[in-house]
Amino acid sequence: MAQRFPADEQSGGARPSVRSGVSRERASSVQAAAVDVITSRDNKWLKMFRAALRGTGPASGEPIGVEGPKLVVEGIRSGLEAEALLVTDASEGELERILQAASHSEAGIPRSRVLRTTEKLFASIAGTETPQGVAALFRQREWGFDDVLRGRANREGAFRGDASLIIVMAAVQDPGNAGTIVRSAEAFGATGVVATRGSADPWSPKALRASAGSALRLPLLRGSAIPILLAQLRTAGVKVIAASSRPAAAKTARGAQNKDPDLREPCAIFIGNESAGLPEEIERAADAWISIAINPDVESLNAGVAASVILFEAARQRRGI
Amino acid sequence: MAQRFPADEQSGGARPSVRSGVSRERASSVQAAAVDVITSRDNKWLKMFRAALRGTGPASGEPIGVEGPKLVVEGIRSGLEAEALLVTDASEGELERILQAASHSEAGIPRSRVLRTTEKLFASIAGTETPQGVAALFRQREWGFDDVLRGRANREGAFRGDASLIIVMAAVQDPGNAGTIVRSAEAFGATGVVATRGSADPWSPKALRASAGSALRLPLLRGSAIPILLAQLRTAGVKVIAASSRPAAAKTARGAQNKDPDLREPCAIFIGNESAGLPEEIERAADAWISIAINPDVESLNAGVAASVILFEAARQRRGI
C-alpha cells in the first residue's frame, strides 16, 4: 500500500538515528504530524511489543498485545485504550482506517502514541509468520465478578434481565481452544468467561486471534482460584454445571439420577482440560452434569466444540425453541 | 522409556553405518529380530517420512504420514496397512504397544517394516515441535462416493439404514478446522466427509492431529470438483444444504421462504471458506439454507464450530428429541 503515498517514500531518506534509536522525521503526508520512526532493535517500545506479541498473555497491569489491523480495530471499537500503536510504512492505509475507528470510539488514540518502524523490525517483534504491519498495546480492562455475572451490558449501564450464563475454563490448555470458547461464548449470549489458574490465557496472542476479538469485548476473569470461584457462584445463586467432552466419564460420575440440566437458569458451565478432563473438586461440587451424546467409536469432542455445542444448546433453551 | 530396556541400550554400540546409511544390528531384546537403524540423513525412508510429516497432505498413491503413538495406534486399529513404522530407542515401550495393537488388527505390521533411527534424525523429519519418537506411513484407503453416502458400516459389510449425512468442506482453509470438522462428523454420526478442491487436506498432518484419528476412520473424498459432486448428490437423492457461519448473509440469500431444513432426510451440508463463505455455484444450487442464530455483535462462528453445531443439531433431530 506504500505506493498510495509516494510523497512519504520520497521523504524517507537515510537520516541518522539518534542514540535512543528513534529518528524524528517530518512526513510530507498532509494528515501526519511529526512521527517517531523506531530504527533500533533495542528501543523500549519494540521490546514491550515483542514481549506482548510473543508471550502467553499479560500479567496483571501489563498491556494486551494485539496484532493485525482487524483485531486492532476491534480493540478500539470495543473502547479499549491504546497505550501505543505500531505501524510500518506499508500499513499507512491501515493506519488511517484505524485512526478513523478511534475517532468514533470513546478512548481515541493521541497521535503521540502512534509509533512507526521498519518492516524488518516489525517482523522481529511480531508473533505471526506473515506479519501485517499493525499492532497495538491496549490497557487491560478491569472486569469484576459482577460483570461476568451480568454481562457487558451491565458495565454499559443498560439493564439486561438475562440469567447469568458463564463459561468456566478449568485448565483448558490450548490457546486456540480458549479463544474459540470465548468467541462462541459471546456468539451464544454468555454473560462472561472465567479462565481458572492453569488455563490458557484468553488474552494471549493466539487465543485473542482464535477469539476473533471476542476476548476484547466479553467480560472475563483470568487466573481465578477454583475454591473462591465456587464460593462466589454459590453466593450469587448460580448453578455449577460440569461439562464433559467424554460422555462415558460424565455418565459414570453422575449416575442415573441426573437428567440434563435446565440451562435457562443462572448457571456456570465448567469445561475441563483437553486430556485430563475436570478437576475432582469441580466433579464433587457440581450441581449437575451435562454431556453430549456422541458415536461411541469417538473418544471425545474437541474442547472448543464441546463448549460451543453446550452454549448453542443453552441459547436454544433460552430462546424457548 | 529406554531405561525399561537396559539390555537394548548396551547392545547399541557405535557401529559404522553402511553406505546406504542403514546399519544392521542384532538387538538383544528377546522379541526383536534383526532391526534396521537408520543413521544417515539421506536415507530414502527418512526422506519419505519427512515429506509426509511436513507436507500438506499426500497426493493420490502417496502414503499418509502419521506421527505420535496415539494416532499411529488409531491408524492400525482402523485397519490401515502400515508401509513403514519409524521409532527411536526412547520409544521402545511404545513400539511394543503398537505391535500389540497390530497383532489384533487385520493388517498387522511385518517386523521388516519397523525402522529405527536416532532421536536427532527423528526430530529432523518430524512435523511437531516436541516429537514423540513414533511415526508411520499408511497406505491410503480408497473410499468411493458410495462409502461417503452409506458410511463406514457399508464397507464393513454391515447394513446401516441411516440416511446419508455428508459434510462437504468447500474451501475450508485451516487444517485445524478441517480436522475438527472430521472429528465432529464422526462423533455426530455423519456417513462421510468430502473436501472439495482447494480445501485443506483432511489427511494433512495438522488436520489428522485435529481430527484425533477420525480422518483415518471416516469415509472421505479429497479434491472433489463441485459440479461433479453436485451431480452425484442429485442422482443419489441427497439434499444440498448450504450452511453459513454468517447468519446475515444466509438470510439475505434464502429470503423469507425457507424454513430451517429437516436434517433427518438424506443431506449434504456444505461448509464454506473461513473468510469468503460458500462459492456462488453452491449458493445457486442449494435446496435449503441453514444458519445458526448468534449475537449480532459477533461477525461469525469459527468454521469448525459452525459445522459441529449443525452436526449436533442433525444428530438431535435424528434421535428424535
XYZ file of C-alpha atoms in Angstrom:
642
model
C 0.000 0.000 0.000
C 3.047 2.282 0.149
C 2.518 3.224 -3.475
C -0.567 5.123 -2.474
C 1.671 7.586 -0.635
C 4.581 8.316 -2.970
C 5.308 11.584 -1.173
C 6.042 9.621 2.001
C 8.529 7.394 0.274
C 10.474 10.322 -1.047
C 10.589 11.994 2.336
C 12.117 8.913 3.958
C 15.801 9.430 3.277
C 18.614 7.902 5.263
C 18.706 10.117 8.313
C 20.957 9.003 11.081
C 19.076 7.604 14.018
C 19.589 9.273 17.356
C 21.052 7.330 20.226
C 17.689 6.167 21.511
C 17.075 4.558 18.130
C 14.224 6.895 17.326
C 14.622 9.378 14.486
C 12.224 12.276 14.168
C 11.142 12.945 10.649
C 8.536 15.219 9.234
C 6.318 13.223 6.895
C 5.059 15.097 3.884
C 1.649 13.445 4.127
C -0.932 16.137 4.844
C -2.574 14.329 7.783
C 0.508 13.149 9.604
C 2.284 15.396 12.051
C 5.748 14.667 13.436
C 6.188 10.894 13.663
C 8.611 8.676 15.515
C 10.326 6.044 13.401
C 11.919 3.374 15.514
C 15.082 2.119 13.860
C 16.806 0.357 16.746
C 16.156 -3.155 17.888
C 16.830 -2.026 21.476
C 14.051 0.537 21.591
C 11.984 0.064 24.753
C 8.679 0.184 22.883
C 9.781 -2.541 20.480
C 10.803 -4.640 23.451
C 7.372 -4.164 25.027
C 5.642 -5.099 21.777
C 7.833 -8.171 21.331
C 7.098 -9.366 24.863
C 3.373 -8.786 24.435
C 3.030 -10.292 20.940
C 5.133 -13.364 21.637
C 4.078 -14.085 25.198
C 1.463 -16.313 26.757
C -0.666 -13.416 27.989
C -0.161 -10.240 30.020
C 0.446 -10.231 33.764
C -1.791 -8.007 35.832
C -1.113 -4.404 34.838
C 0.752 -5.264 31.637
C -0.746 -4.212 28.324
C -2.558 -6.640 25.996
C -0.623 -7.081 22.739
C -2.822 -7.196 19.653
C -1.604 -7.798 16.107
C -3.212 -7.235 12.714
C -5.455 -4.397 11.510
C -8.730 -6.245 12.068
C -8.088 -7.147 15.707
C -6.635 -3.704 16.463
C -9.796 -2.064 15.109
C -11.915 -4.483 17.186
C -9.991 -3.437 20.280
C -10.525 0.243 19.611
C -14.202 -0.221 18.758
C -14.729 -2.091 21.999
C -13.487 1.003 23.826
C -10.067 -0.208 24.925
C -7.426 2.452 25.499
C -4.384 2.092 23.242
C -1.114 2.714 25.075
C 0.728 2.528 21.768
C 0.066 1.763 18.134
C 2.906 0.456 15.965
C 2.770 0.563 12.178
C 5.104 0.150 9.231
C 5.216 2.320 6.120
C 3.417 -0.338 4.126
C 0.467 -0.155 6.523
C -0.105 3.568 6.075
C -3.541 2.862 4.577
C -4.488 0.654 7.528
C -3.401 3.378 9.947
C -5.910 5.812 8.502
C -8.696 3.229 8.923
C -7.621 2.622 12.498
C -7.461 6.299 13.417
C -10.885 6.744 11.898
C -12.247 3.929 14.056
C -10.553 5.569 17.031
C -12.157 8.934 16.299
C -15.559 7.257 16.696
C -14.610 5.490 19.904
C -14.593 6.803 23.437
C -10.915 6.203 24.036
C -9.318 7.633 20.874
C -5.608 7.457 20.051
C -3.436 10.531 20.519
C -1.014 10.975 17.604
C 1.869 10.878 20.048
C 1.107 7.220 20.707
C 1.450 6.235 17.050
C 4.897 4.724 16.541
C 6.469 3.718 13.254
C 9.084 1.152 12.475
C 10.584 -0.708 9.527
C 9.134 -3.912 8.027
C 12.192 -5.783 9.202
C 11.977 -4.607 12.810
C 8.227 -5.217 12.815
C 8.821 -8.803 11.707
C 11.313 -9.168 14.575
C 8.648 -8.353 17.186
C 5.565 -9.902 15.544
C 4.060 -13.129 16.822
C 2.759 -14.284 13.431
C 4.553 -15.794 10.461
C 3.179 -13.257 7.999
C 3.032 -10.005 9.972
C 0.552 -7.422 8.739
C 2.467 -4.359 9.906
C -0.014 -3.172 12.535
C -0.001 -3.843 16.266
C -1.297 -2.204 19.428
C -0.765 -2.349 23.158
C -4.087 -1.961 24.941
C -4.600 -1.184 28.602
C -6.365 -4.076 30.342
C -9.992 -3.592 31.184
C -10.664 -4.444 34.819
C -13.601 -6.839 34.835
C -15.105 -7.918 38.126
C -17.128 -10.962 39.133
C -20.281 -8.849 38.818
C -19.545 -8.143 35.156
C -19.132 -11.844 34.393
C -22.421 -12.431 36.220
C -24.400 -9.725 34.458
C -22.681 -9.320 31.087
C -21.127 -6.421 29.273
C -24.478 -4.626 29.136
C -24.213 -4.164 32.904
C -20.985 -2.184 32.577
C -22.509 -0.040 29.868
C -25.362 0.965 32.147
C -28.018 -0.940 30.212
C -30.293 -3.299 32.034
C -30.336 -6.807 30.737
C -32.546 -9.244 32.528
C -30.955 -12.422 31.196
C -29.922 -15.050 33.692
C -26.166 -15.466 34.097
C -24.534 -17.835 31.613
C -20.880 -18.218 32.499
C -18.307 -20.452 30.838
C -15.505 -21.519 33.146
C -12.373 -22.901 31.520
C -10.846 -25.213 34.117
C -7.316 -25.783 32.811
C -8.219 -25.653 29.108
C -4.682 -25.737 27.791
C -4.713 -24.931 24.098
C -4.878 -21.173 23.445
C -6.757 -21.871 20.191
C -9.440 -23.742 22.124
C -9.579 -20.996 24.768
C -10.088 -18.369 22.057
C -12.714 -20.438 20.247
C -14.625 -20.866 23.506
C -14.636 -17.104 24.156
C -15.809 -16.462 20.574
C -18.676 -18.942 20.909
C -19.486 -17.635 24.395
C -20.081 -14.151 23.025
C -21.903 -15.521 19.956
C -24.359 -17.523 22.069
C -25.041 -14.808 24.617
C -22.920 -15.861 27.596
C -22.611 -13.123 30.213
C -18.928 -13.833 30.814
C -15.997 -16.207 30.830
C -13.656 -17.310 33.603
C -10.248 -18.890 32.972
C -9.072 -20.626 36.128
C -5.447 -20.757 37.204
C -3.588 -23.079 34.817
C -5.818 -22.348 31.819
C -4.510 -20.786 28.634
C -4.861 -17.003 28.891
C -7.732 -15.690 26.718
C -5.644 -12.510 26.317
C -2.618 -14.407 24.958
C -1.916 -13.577 21.304
C -3.032 -16.984 19.950
C -6.232 -17.050 21.990
C -7.032 -13.453 21.006
C -6.759 -14.366 17.333
C -8.884 -17.503 17.782
C -11.480 -15.413 19.642
C -11.723 -13.068 16.614
C -11.806 -10.161 19.050
C -14.473 -11.512 21.423
C -11.873 -11.697 24.212
C -11.529 -7.908 23.936
C -15.278 -7.409 24.465
C -16.680 -10.115 26.701
C -16.308 -9.752 30.497
C -13.680 -12.211 31.606
C -11.676 -13.165 34.658
C -8.240 -14.742 34.406
C -6.322 -16.887 36.851
C -9.261 -17.472 39.198
C -8.808 -19.911 42.059
C -11.441 -22.641 41.859
C -12.467 -22.708 45.566
C -13.047 -18.936 45.609
C -14.933 -19.047 42.315
C -17.174 -21.858 43.562
C -17.961 -19.842 46.702
C -18.776 -16.735 44.648
C -21.085 -18.711 42.364
C -22.904 -20.250 45.343
C -23.384 -16.843 46.952
C -24.770 -15.450 43.698
C -27.168 -18.375 43.305
C -25.528 -19.634 40.122
C -25.697 -23.382 39.442
C -22.419 -25.202 38.890
C -22.662 -27.462 35.842
C -19.837 -29.842 34.965
C -19.474 -30.456 31.241
C -17.681 -33.399 29.809
C -16.390 -33.962 26.302
C -16.288 -37.598 27.367
C -19.853 -38.749 27.852
C -18.800 -42.043 29.406
C -16.951 -40.364 32.266
C -19.838 -37.990 32.851
C -22.356 -40.812 32.970
C -20.330 -42.746 35.488
C -19.891 -39.676 37.634
C -23.496 -38.545 37.554
C -25.095 -41.938 37.871
C -28.663 -42.359 36.722
C -30.302 -39.805 38.988
C -29.424 -36.723 36.996
C -31.385 -35.520 33.986
C -29.996 -32.967 31.535
C -29.904 -29.663 33.415
C -32.123 -26.688 32.631
C -29.764 -24.163 31.061
C -32.289 -21.316 31.295
C -31.419 -20.948 34.974
C -28.401 -18.884 36.069
C -25.526 -21.286 35.548
C -21.777 -21.608 35.204
C -20.657 -24.361 32.841
C -17.238 -25.817 33.636
C -15.151 -27.075 30.708
C -12.190 -29.273 31.618
C -8.696 -29.884 30.346
C -8.357 -31.456 26.877
C -6.855 -34.682 28.176
C -7.395 -34.762 31.943
C -10.987 -33.503 31.991
C -12.341 -31.641 35.029
C -10.510 -31.441 38.355
C -12.006 -33.521 41.152
C -13.041 -30.550 43.249
C -15.425 -29.496 40.482
C -16.760 -33.003 39.967
C -17.546 -33.061 43.701
C -19.057 -29.566 43.795
C -21.187 -29.820 40.643
C -24.950 -29.349 40.972
C -25.456 -31.107 37.646
C -23.607 -32.728 34.765
C -24.026 -32.140 31.086
C -22.663 -34.341 28.354
C -23.109 -34.528 24.616
C -24.228 -37.823 23.096
C -21.655 -38.967 20.549
C -20.757 -42.032 18.491
C -19.024 -44.462 20.877
C -16.193 -45.009 18.331
C -15.103 -41.437 19.070
C -13.339 -40.822 22.357
C -14.260 -37.177 22.772
C -15.063 -33.906 21.052
C -12.608 -31.053 20.698
C -12.880 -28.933 23.897
C -13.805 -25.812 21.922
C -16.515 -27.717 20.061
C -17.900 -29.305 23.236
C -18.204 -25.902 24.937
C -19.739 -24.379 21.806
C -22.369 -27.097 21.441
C -23.406 -26.668 25.081
C -23.569 -22.887 24.605
C -25.685 -23.425 21.464
C -27.994 -25.668 23.468
C -28.235 -23.049 26.246
C -29.105 -20.350 23.684
C -31.724 -22.664 22.133
C -33.329 -23.328 25.521
C -33.262 -19.631 26.410
C -34.976 -18.663 23.147
C -37.624 -21.212 24.074
C -37.471 -23.337 20.946
C 11.303 -45.214 28.466
C 14.671 -46.571 27.356
C 15.503 -47.429 30.965
C 12.914 -50.186 30.828
C 15.113 -51.991 28.316
C 18.688 -51.778 29.627
C 19.767 -54.754 27.535
C 18.920 -52.823 24.388
C 20.979 -49.858 25.422
C 24.066 -51.956 25.943
C 23.696 -53.557 22.550
C 23.693 -50.183 20.777
C 27.404 -49.559 20.290
C 28.920 -47.268 17.689
C 28.894 -49.458 14.623
C 29.867 -47.807 11.394
C 26.940 -47.204 9.118
C 26.964 -48.816 5.695
C 26.844 -46.684 2.582
C 23.069 -46.657 2.409
C 23.018 -45.163 5.887
C 21.403 -48.248 7.372
C 23.317 -50.384 9.831
C 22.093 -53.889 10.665
C 22.346 -54.735 14.295
C 21.087 -57.626 16.313
C 19.144 -56.312 19.276
C 19.403 -58.337 22.449
C 15.727 -57.854 23.249
C 14.012 -61.232 23.207
C 11.152 -60.166 20.932
C 13.089 -58.144 18.419
C 14.701 -59.813 15.423
C 17.217 -58.061 13.170
C 16.451 -54.332 13.143
C 17.440 -51.565 10.764
C 18.832 -48.454 12.402
C 18.863 -45.519 10.053
C 21.820 -43.287 10.767
C 22.025 -41.225 7.590
C 20.019 -38.110 6.855
C 19.933 -39.156 3.161
C 18.149 -42.438 3.758
C 15.221 -42.789 1.360
C 12.797 -43.803 4.123
C 13.677 -40.773 6.208
C 13.070 -38.608 3.159
C 9.662 -40.171 2.646
C 8.764 -39.671 6.300
C 9.941 -36.046 6.214
C 7.857 -35.302 3.104
C 4.782 -36.978 4.592
C 5.049 -35.481 8.096
C 5.816 -31.943 6.954
C 3.589 -31.752 3.879
C 0.074 -30.522 3.278
C -1.334 -33.974 2.580
C -0.490 -36.962 0.365
C -1.046 -36.954 -3.397
C -3.009 -39.861 -4.804
C -0.989 -43.035 -4.217
C 1.373 -41.479 -1.682
C 1.300 -42.765 1.886
C -0.386 -40.903 4.745
C 2.185 -39.730 7.301
C 1.075 -40.138 10.912
C 3.034 -39.020 13.969
C 2.758 -39.871 17.661
C 1.930 -43.197 19.325
C -1.753 -42.445 19.841
C -2.524 -41.602 16.223
C -0.373 -44.468 14.922
C -2.336 -46.916 17.071
C -5.599 -45.373 15.819
C -4.455 -45.928 12.245
C -3.624 -49.561 12.887
C -6.845 -50.195 14.818
C -8.840 -48.753 11.942
C -7.313 -51.414 9.701
C -4.890 -49.261 7.695
C -1.871 -51.028 6.263
C 1.447 -49.631 7.531
C 4.055 -49.325 4.791
C 6.639 -48.414 7.411
C 6.875 -47.705 11.105
C 9.680 -45.482 12.394
C 10.708 -45.424 16.043
C 13.550 -44.193 18.191
C 15.248 -46.054 21.034
C 13.397 -43.970 23.585
C 10.071 -45.150 22.173
C 10.815 -48.846 22.595
C 7.925 -49.147 25.058
C 5.525 -47.508 22.622
C 6.651 -49.881 19.883
C 5.536 -52.878 21.901
C 2.115 -51.293 22.424
C 1.835 -50.568 18.714
C 2.843 -54.067 17.628
C 0.321 -55.458 20.083
C -2.408 -53.308 18.530
C -1.250 -54.502 15.131
C -1.449 -58.146 16.144
C -5.163 -57.617 16.864
C -5.789 -55.816 13.575
C -6.404 -57.251 10.135
C -3.427 -55.571 8.524
C -0.619 -56.317 11.000
C 2.913 -54.949 10.700
C 5.703 -57.219 9.449
C 8.891 -56.781 11.511
C 10.750 -55.905 8.338
C 8.752 -52.702 8.098
C 9.820 -51.478 11.541
C 12.625 -48.971 11.087
C 14.692 -47.394 13.795
C 16.528 -44.119 13.897
C 18.175 -41.736 16.346
C 16.351 -39.062 18.358
C 18.183 -36.391 16.408
C 17.287 -37.748 12.977
C 13.712 -38.314 14.093
C 13.478 -34.670 15.131
C 14.770 -33.700 11.685
C 11.834 -35.419 9.942
C 9.056 -34.822 12.487
C 6.340 -32.256 11.855
C 5.802 -31.386 15.518
C 7.836 -29.262 17.897
C 8.099 -31.969 20.528
C 8.369 -35.220 18.551
C 7.279 -38.362 20.348
C 9.604 -40.744 18.542
C 6.942 -42.758 16.710
C 5.650 -42.305 13.160
C 4.052 -44.406 10.449
C 3.384 -44.291 6.732
C -0.037 -45.755 5.995
C -1.326 -46.848 2.619
C -4.323 -44.712 1.611
C -7.715 -46.333 1.847
C -9.664 -45.898 -1.378
C -13.048 -44.509 -0.427
C -15.723 -44.101 -3.088
C -18.786 -41.877 -3.298
C -20.901 -44.821 -2.155
C -18.924 -45.098 1.073
C -19.469 -41.418 1.845
C -23.152 -41.945 1.127
C -23.610 -45.066 3.252
C -20.933 -44.726 5.941
C -18.122 -46.934 7.084
C -20.540 -49.644 8.117
C -21.269 -50.179 4.416
C -17.650 -51.075 3.682
C -17.558 -53.423 6.627
C -20.485 -55.379 5.265
C -22.897 -54.282 7.984
C -26.227 -52.847 6.985
C -26.961 -49.435 8.395
C -30.243 -47.916 7.468
C -29.379 -44.341 8.423
C -29.999 -41.625 5.865
C -26.846 -40.103 4.398
C -25.367 -37.231 6.382
C -22.423 -35.784 4.485
C -20.295 -32.793 5.407
C -18.769 -31.043 2.423
C -15.867 -28.689 3.115
C -15.961 -26.154 0.291
C -12.568 -24.474 0.517
C -12.227 -24.691 4.301
C -8.665 -23.454 4.522
C -7.360 -24.048 8.003
C -6.179 -27.655 8.521
C -7.125 -27.388 12.209
C -10.701 -26.537 11.243
C -10.762 -29.316 8.642
C -9.623 -31.839 11.249
C -12.094 -30.582 13.855
C -14.921 -30.919 11.325
C -13.975 -34.532 10.535
C -13.777 -35.331 14.267
C -17.232 -33.865 14.908
C -18.606 -35.527 11.756
C -17.663 -38.955 13.086
C -18.825 -38.064 16.613
C -22.286 -36.999 15.421
C -22.836 -39.917 13.061
C -22.099 -38.422 9.645
C -21.768 -41.060 6.934
C -18.835 -39.284 5.296
C -16.896 -36.122 4.535
C -15.943 -34.504 1.242
C -13.144 -31.911 0.911
C -13.549 -30.066 -2.378
C -10.619 -28.885 -4.475
C -8.951 -26.001 -2.639
C -9.854 -27.235 0.852
C -7.257 -28.156 3.421
C -6.480 -31.872 3.125
C -8.043 -33.903 5.980
C -5.058 -36.266 5.611
C -2.514 -33.478 6.107
C -0.542 -33.877 9.349
C -2.198 -30.909 11.112
C -5.716 -31.915 10.109
C -5.057 -35.531 11.129
C -3.989 -34.394 14.593
C -7.014 -32.092 14.927
C -9.262 -34.963 13.836
C -7.873 -37.110 16.699
C -7.784 -40.028 14.271
C -11.310 -39.678 12.840
C -9.839 -38.830 9.417
C -8.288 -42.326 9.412
C -11.689 -43.968 10.001
C -14.464 -41.939 8.390
C -15.126 -42.358 4.633
C -13.811 -39.259 2.924
C -13.198 -37.891 -0.544
C -10.491 -35.323 -1.248
C -10.131 -32.816 -4.059
C -13.661 -33.269 -5.390
C -14.844 -30.929 -8.156
C -18.012 -29.141 -7.047
C -20.060 -29.590 -10.276
C -19.444 -33.354 -10.315
C -20.202 -33.659 -6.617
C -23.469 -31.722 -7.015
C -24.498 -34.037 -9.867
C -23.663 -37.138 -7.805
C -25.681 -35.846 -4.855
C -28.689 -35.071 -7.085
C -28.552 -38.549 -8.633
C -28.406 -40.138 -5.176
C -31.368 -38.073 -3.961
C -29.332 -36.225 -1.354
C -30.420 -32.676 -0.484
C -27.835 -29.911 -0.841
C -27.851 -27.690 2.243
C -25.765 -24.521 2.360
C -24.532 -23.648 5.841
C -23.370 -20.233 6.799
C -21.369 -19.113 9.781
C -22.707 -15.665 8.919
C -26.414 -15.709 9.588
C -26.966 -12.333 7.930
C -25.605 -13.491 4.580
C -27.649 -16.683 4.757
C -30.839 -14.808 5.493
C -30.359 -12.463 2.567
C -29.613 -15.349 0.257
C -32.501 -17.548 1.328
C -35.109 -14.833 1.638
C -38.146 -15.468 3.772
C -39.499 -18.547 2.005
C -37.158 -21.069 3.538
C -37.687 -22.627 6.956
C -34.902 -24.491 8.771
C -34.358 -27.691 6.812
C -35.234 -31.170 8.076
C -31.860 -32.770 8.769
C -33.353 -36.256 9.146
C -33.539 -36.543 5.363
C -30.510 -37.629 3.319
C -28.477 -34.417 3.093
C -25.088 -32.955 2.317
C -24.206 -29.885 4.373
C -21.794 -27.503 2.658
C -19.420 -25.523 4.896
C -17.693 -22.563 3.253
C -14.333 -20.863 3.468
C -13.463 -19.086 6.741
C -13.478 -15.616 5.225
C -15.119 -15.897 1.792
C -18.000 -18.196 2.747
C -19.542 -20.532 0.152
C -18.811 -20.324 -3.577
C -21.644 -18.929 -5.694
C -22.289 -22.178 -7.536
C -23.307 -23.769 -4.238
C -25.439 -20.823 -3.180
C -27.278 -21.184 -6.500
C -27.598 -24.978 -6.315
C -28.661 -25.246 -2.664
C -32.016 -26.854 -1.884
C -32.024 -25.177 1.520
C -30.006 -22.931 3.796
C -29.102 -23.430 7.408
C -27.737 -20.785 9.707
C -27.089 -20.563 13.411
C -28.645 -17.706 15.350
C -25.916 -15.702 17.080
C -25.431 -12.422 18.928
C -25.308 -9.682 16.265
C -22.160 -8.189 17.875
C -20.298 -11.281 16.681
C -19.478 -11.473 12.982
C -19.329 -15.249 12.675
C -18.555 -18.518 14.403
C -15.346 -20.489 13.880
C -15.909 -22.726 10.812
C -15.217 -25.883 12.815
C -17.680 -24.808 15.491
C -20.378 -23.870 12.936
C -20.110 -27.282 11.244
C -20.116 -29.054 14.619
C -23.207 -27.233 15.882
C -25.109 -28.160 12.691
C -23.963 -31.776 13.027
C -25.093 -31.768 16.664
C -28.479 -30.424 15.546
C -28.710 -33.132 12.844
C -27.911 -35.833 15.425
C -30.522 -34.363 17.786
C -33.188 -34.396 15.077
C -32.265 -37.929 14.029
C -32.544 -39.222 17.591
C -35.997 -37.641 17.627
C -35.563 -35.429 20.684
